[in-house]
Coordinates of C-alpha atoms in Angstrom, one line a residue:
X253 CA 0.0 0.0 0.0
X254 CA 2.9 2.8 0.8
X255 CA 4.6 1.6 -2.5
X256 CA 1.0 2.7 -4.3
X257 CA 0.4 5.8 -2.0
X258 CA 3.6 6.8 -3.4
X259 CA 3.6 6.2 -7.0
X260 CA 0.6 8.4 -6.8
X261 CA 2.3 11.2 -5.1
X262 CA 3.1 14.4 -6.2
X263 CA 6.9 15.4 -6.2
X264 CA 9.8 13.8 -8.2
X265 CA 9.3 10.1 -6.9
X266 CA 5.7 10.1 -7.7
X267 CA 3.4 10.5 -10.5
X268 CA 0.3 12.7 -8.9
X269 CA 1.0 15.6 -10.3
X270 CA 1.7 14.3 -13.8
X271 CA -1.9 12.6 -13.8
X272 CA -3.2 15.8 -12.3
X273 CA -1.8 18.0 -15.5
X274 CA -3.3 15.3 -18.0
X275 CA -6.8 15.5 -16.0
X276 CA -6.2 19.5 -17.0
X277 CA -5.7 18.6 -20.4
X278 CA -8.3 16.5 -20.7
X279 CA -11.1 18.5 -19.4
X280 CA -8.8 21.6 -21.8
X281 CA -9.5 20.1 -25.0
X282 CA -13.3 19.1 -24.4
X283 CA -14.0 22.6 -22.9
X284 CA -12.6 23.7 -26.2
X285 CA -14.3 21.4 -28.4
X286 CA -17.8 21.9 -26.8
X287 CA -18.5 25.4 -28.5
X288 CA -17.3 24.3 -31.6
X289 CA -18.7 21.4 -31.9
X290 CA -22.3 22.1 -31.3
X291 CA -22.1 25.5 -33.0
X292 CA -21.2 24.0 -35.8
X293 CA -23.7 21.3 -34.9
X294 CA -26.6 23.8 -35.1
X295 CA -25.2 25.5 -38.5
X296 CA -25.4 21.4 -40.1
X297 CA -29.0 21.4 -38.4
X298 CA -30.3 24.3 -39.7
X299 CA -28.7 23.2 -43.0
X300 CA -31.1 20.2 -43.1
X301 CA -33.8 22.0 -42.7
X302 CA -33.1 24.6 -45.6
X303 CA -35.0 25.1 -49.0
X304 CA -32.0 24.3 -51.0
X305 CA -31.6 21.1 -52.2
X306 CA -28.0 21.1 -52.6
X307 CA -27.3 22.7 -48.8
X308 CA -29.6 20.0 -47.6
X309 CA -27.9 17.3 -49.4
X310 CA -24.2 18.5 -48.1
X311 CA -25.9 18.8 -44.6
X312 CA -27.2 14.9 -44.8
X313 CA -23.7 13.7 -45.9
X314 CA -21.5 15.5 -43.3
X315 CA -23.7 13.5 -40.5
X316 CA -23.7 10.2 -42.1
X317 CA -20.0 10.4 -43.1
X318 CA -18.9 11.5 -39.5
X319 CA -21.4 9.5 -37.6
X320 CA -20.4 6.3 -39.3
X321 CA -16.4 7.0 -39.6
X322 CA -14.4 5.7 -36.3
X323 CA -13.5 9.0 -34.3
X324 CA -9.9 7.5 -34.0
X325 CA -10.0 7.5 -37.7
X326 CA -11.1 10.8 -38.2
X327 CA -8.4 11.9 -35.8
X328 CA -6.1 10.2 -37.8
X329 CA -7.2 11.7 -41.2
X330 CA -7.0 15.5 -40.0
X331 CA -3.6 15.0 -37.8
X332 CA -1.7 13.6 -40.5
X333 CA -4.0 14.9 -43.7
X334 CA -4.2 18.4 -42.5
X335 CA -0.6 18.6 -41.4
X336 CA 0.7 17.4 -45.1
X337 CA -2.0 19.9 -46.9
X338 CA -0.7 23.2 -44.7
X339 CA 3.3 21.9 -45.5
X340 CA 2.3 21.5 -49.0
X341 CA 0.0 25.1 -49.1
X342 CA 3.3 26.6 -47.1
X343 CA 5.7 25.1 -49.7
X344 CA 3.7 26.6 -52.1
X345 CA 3.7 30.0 -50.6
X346 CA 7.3 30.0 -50.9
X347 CA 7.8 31.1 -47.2
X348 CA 10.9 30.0 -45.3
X349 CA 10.7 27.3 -42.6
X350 CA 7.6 24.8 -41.6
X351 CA 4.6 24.6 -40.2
X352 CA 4.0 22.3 -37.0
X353 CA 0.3 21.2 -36.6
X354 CA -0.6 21.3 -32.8
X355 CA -1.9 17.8 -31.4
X356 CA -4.1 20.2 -29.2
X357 CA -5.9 21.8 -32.2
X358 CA -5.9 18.8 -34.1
X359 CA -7.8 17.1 -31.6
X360 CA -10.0 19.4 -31.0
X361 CA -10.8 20.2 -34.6
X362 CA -11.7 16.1 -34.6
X363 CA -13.4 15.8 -31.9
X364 CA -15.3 19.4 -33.1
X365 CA -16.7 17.6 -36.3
X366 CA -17.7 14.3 -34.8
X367 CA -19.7 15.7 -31.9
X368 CA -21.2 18.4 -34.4
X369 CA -22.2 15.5 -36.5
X370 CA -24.3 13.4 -34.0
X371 CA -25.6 17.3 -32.1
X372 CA -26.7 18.1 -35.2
X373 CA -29.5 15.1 -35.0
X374 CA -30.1 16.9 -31.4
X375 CA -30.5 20.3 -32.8
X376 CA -33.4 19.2 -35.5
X377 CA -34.6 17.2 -33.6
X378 CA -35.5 19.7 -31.0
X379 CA -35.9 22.6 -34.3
X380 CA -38.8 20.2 -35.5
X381 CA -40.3 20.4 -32.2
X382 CA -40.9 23.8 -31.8
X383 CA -44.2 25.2 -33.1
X384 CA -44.4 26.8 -36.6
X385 CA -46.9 29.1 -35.0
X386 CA -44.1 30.3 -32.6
X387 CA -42.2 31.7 -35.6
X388 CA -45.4 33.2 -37.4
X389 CA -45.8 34.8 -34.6
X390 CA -42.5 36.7 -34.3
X391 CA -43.2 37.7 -37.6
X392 CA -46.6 39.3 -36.9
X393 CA -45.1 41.2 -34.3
X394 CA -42.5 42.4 -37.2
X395 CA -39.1 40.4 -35.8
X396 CA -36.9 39.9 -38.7
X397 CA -35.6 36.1 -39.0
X398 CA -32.6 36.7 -37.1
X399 CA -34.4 38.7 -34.3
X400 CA -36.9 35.6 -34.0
X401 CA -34.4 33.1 -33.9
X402 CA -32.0 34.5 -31.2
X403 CA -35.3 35.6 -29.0
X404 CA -37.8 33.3 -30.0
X405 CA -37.2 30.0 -31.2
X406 CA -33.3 29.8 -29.2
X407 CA -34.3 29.8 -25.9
X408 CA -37.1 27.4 -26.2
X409 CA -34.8 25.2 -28.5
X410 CA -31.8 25.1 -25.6
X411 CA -34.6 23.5 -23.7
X412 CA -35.7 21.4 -25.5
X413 CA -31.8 19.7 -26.3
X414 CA -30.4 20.2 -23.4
X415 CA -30.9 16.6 -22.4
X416 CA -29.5 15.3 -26.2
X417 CA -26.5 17.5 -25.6
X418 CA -25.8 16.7 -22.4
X419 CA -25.5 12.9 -23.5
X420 CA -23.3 14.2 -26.3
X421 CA -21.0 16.1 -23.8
X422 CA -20.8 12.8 -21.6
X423 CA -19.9 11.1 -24.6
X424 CA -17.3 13.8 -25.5
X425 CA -15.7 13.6 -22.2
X426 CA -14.8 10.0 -22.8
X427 CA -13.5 10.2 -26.6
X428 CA -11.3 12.3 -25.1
X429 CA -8.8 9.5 -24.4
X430 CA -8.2 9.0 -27.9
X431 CA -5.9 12.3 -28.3
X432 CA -3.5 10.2 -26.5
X433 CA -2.9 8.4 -29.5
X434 CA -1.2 12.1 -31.1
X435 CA 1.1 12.4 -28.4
X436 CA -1.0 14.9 -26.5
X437 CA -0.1 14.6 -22.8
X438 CA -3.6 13.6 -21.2
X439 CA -4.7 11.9 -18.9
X440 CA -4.7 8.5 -21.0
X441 CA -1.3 9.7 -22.5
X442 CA -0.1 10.2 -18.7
X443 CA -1.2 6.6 -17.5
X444 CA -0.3 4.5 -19.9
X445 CA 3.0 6.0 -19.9
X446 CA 2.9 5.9 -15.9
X447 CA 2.5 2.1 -16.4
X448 CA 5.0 1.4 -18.9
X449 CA 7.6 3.0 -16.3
X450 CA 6.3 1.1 -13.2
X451 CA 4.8 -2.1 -14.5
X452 CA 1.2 -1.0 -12.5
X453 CA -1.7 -1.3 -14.9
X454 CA -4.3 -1.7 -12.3
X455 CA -3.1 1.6 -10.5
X456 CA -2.9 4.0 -12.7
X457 CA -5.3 3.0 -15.2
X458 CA -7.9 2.7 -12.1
X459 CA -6.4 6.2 -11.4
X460 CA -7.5 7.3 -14.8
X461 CA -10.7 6.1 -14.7
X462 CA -11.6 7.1 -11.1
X463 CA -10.4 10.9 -13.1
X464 CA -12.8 10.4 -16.0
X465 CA -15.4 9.2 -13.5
X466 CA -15.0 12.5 -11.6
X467 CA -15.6 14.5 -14.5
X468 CA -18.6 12.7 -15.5
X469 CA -20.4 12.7 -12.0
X470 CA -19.7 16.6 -11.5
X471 CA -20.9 17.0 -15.2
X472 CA -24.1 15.5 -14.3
X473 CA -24.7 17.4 -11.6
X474 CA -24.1 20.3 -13.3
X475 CA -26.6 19.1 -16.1
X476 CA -29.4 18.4 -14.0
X477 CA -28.7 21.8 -12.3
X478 CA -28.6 23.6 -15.7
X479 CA -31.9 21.5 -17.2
X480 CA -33.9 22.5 -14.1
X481 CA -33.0 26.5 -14.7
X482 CA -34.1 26.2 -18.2
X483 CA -37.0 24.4 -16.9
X484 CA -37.6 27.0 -14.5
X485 CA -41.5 28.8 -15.3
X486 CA -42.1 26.5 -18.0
X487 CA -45.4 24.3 -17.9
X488 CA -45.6 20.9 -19.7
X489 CA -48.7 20.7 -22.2
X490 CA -51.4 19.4 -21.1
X491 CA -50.5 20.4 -17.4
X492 CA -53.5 21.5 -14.8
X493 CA -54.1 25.0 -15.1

């Protein structure tokens, strides 16, 4: 037991605070993902729902290619793809030196396009269930389509996927792991190599898990605090007046 209590230390002989900077980077690169994920989540969503043919068609190909692709594969592709197009664009340019593509961004651009893929499914989902009527009636009262969006139809629609996205966050949290894979130093990255040093799977990978557990308990508190604010004044249909 004192040989485990101090492998998990913090200091030169022990690896706490190595597993406590990859816990950082870890909940760093799915902070950073979030936004841009389901931002560009609700762009693809209201894509699917436009007039166009051809924006619809793009829309309905982006979700089934990046649903159905492997995430790890997708990592892969824009690590390795996106780093050999900007060498090739800066070789091009004629500019002196290179171009290093960050494992951070790269992840994070990855992880951006899968979650907005399977959000987007969230956001029309909970677009379709909002009343037609509702958006009529911003008109009547002369809102232009922008004005009706952000003060109409966006609050009720946060509502109304905030349980969808909170799955997809929980999901996020986990896929995570796989920027280990680049070289980025997170919490995966930090026990595996933990265990290749010390020969203890059990520890540290328990220790990871017990991290990722952490982050997934506080992140559902939080989501059932956050889905009972938006909650907050509104009465089911069909309730007793």
């Amino acid at each position: 037991m004192e040989r485990y209590l101090a492998l998990l230390s913090f200091g030169p002989d022990g690896w706490g605070d190595e597993l406590l900077a990859g816990a950082g980077v870890t909940i760093s690169i799915a902070l950073a993902t979030l936004p841009f994920g389901l931002t560009l989540g609700l762009l693809v969503a209201l894509a699917k729902r436009a007039r166009n043919p051809l924006l619809r068609g793009v829309a309905t190909l982006y979700t089934t290619v990046f649903r159905g692709v492997p995430e790890l594969l997708t990592l892969y592709v824009i690590y390795f793809g996106m780093q050999i197009l900007v060498q090739q664009f800066w070789s091009w340019t004629g500019l002196p030196g290179s171009v290093e593509f960050s494992p951070f961004i790269a992840g994070m651009v990855a992880l951006g396009v899968v979650l907005a893929a399977f959000s987007a499914e969230v956001w029309l989902g909970a677009l379709n269930a909002i009343q037609k009527g509702q958006r009529e009636a911003a008109a009547a009262l002369g809102l232009t389509r922008f004005q009706a969006f952000r003060l109409v139809v966006l609050p009720q629609l946060l509502r109304v996927a905030l349980p969808g996205l909170g799955n997809n966050w929980m999901v996020l949290l986990k896929e995570t792991s796989l920027v280990s894979v680049i070289t980025l130093q997170d919490t995966m990255f930090i026990a595996t190599r933990a265990n290749v040093v010390t020969k203890e799977p059990f520890l540290f990978f328990g220790a990871a898990a017990l991290i990722y557990l952490s982050f997934s308990v506080l992140s559902a508190w939080g989501l059932d605090r956050l889905e009972a604010r938006t909650h907050r004044g509104h009465r089911p249909r069909g309730a007793l007046r």
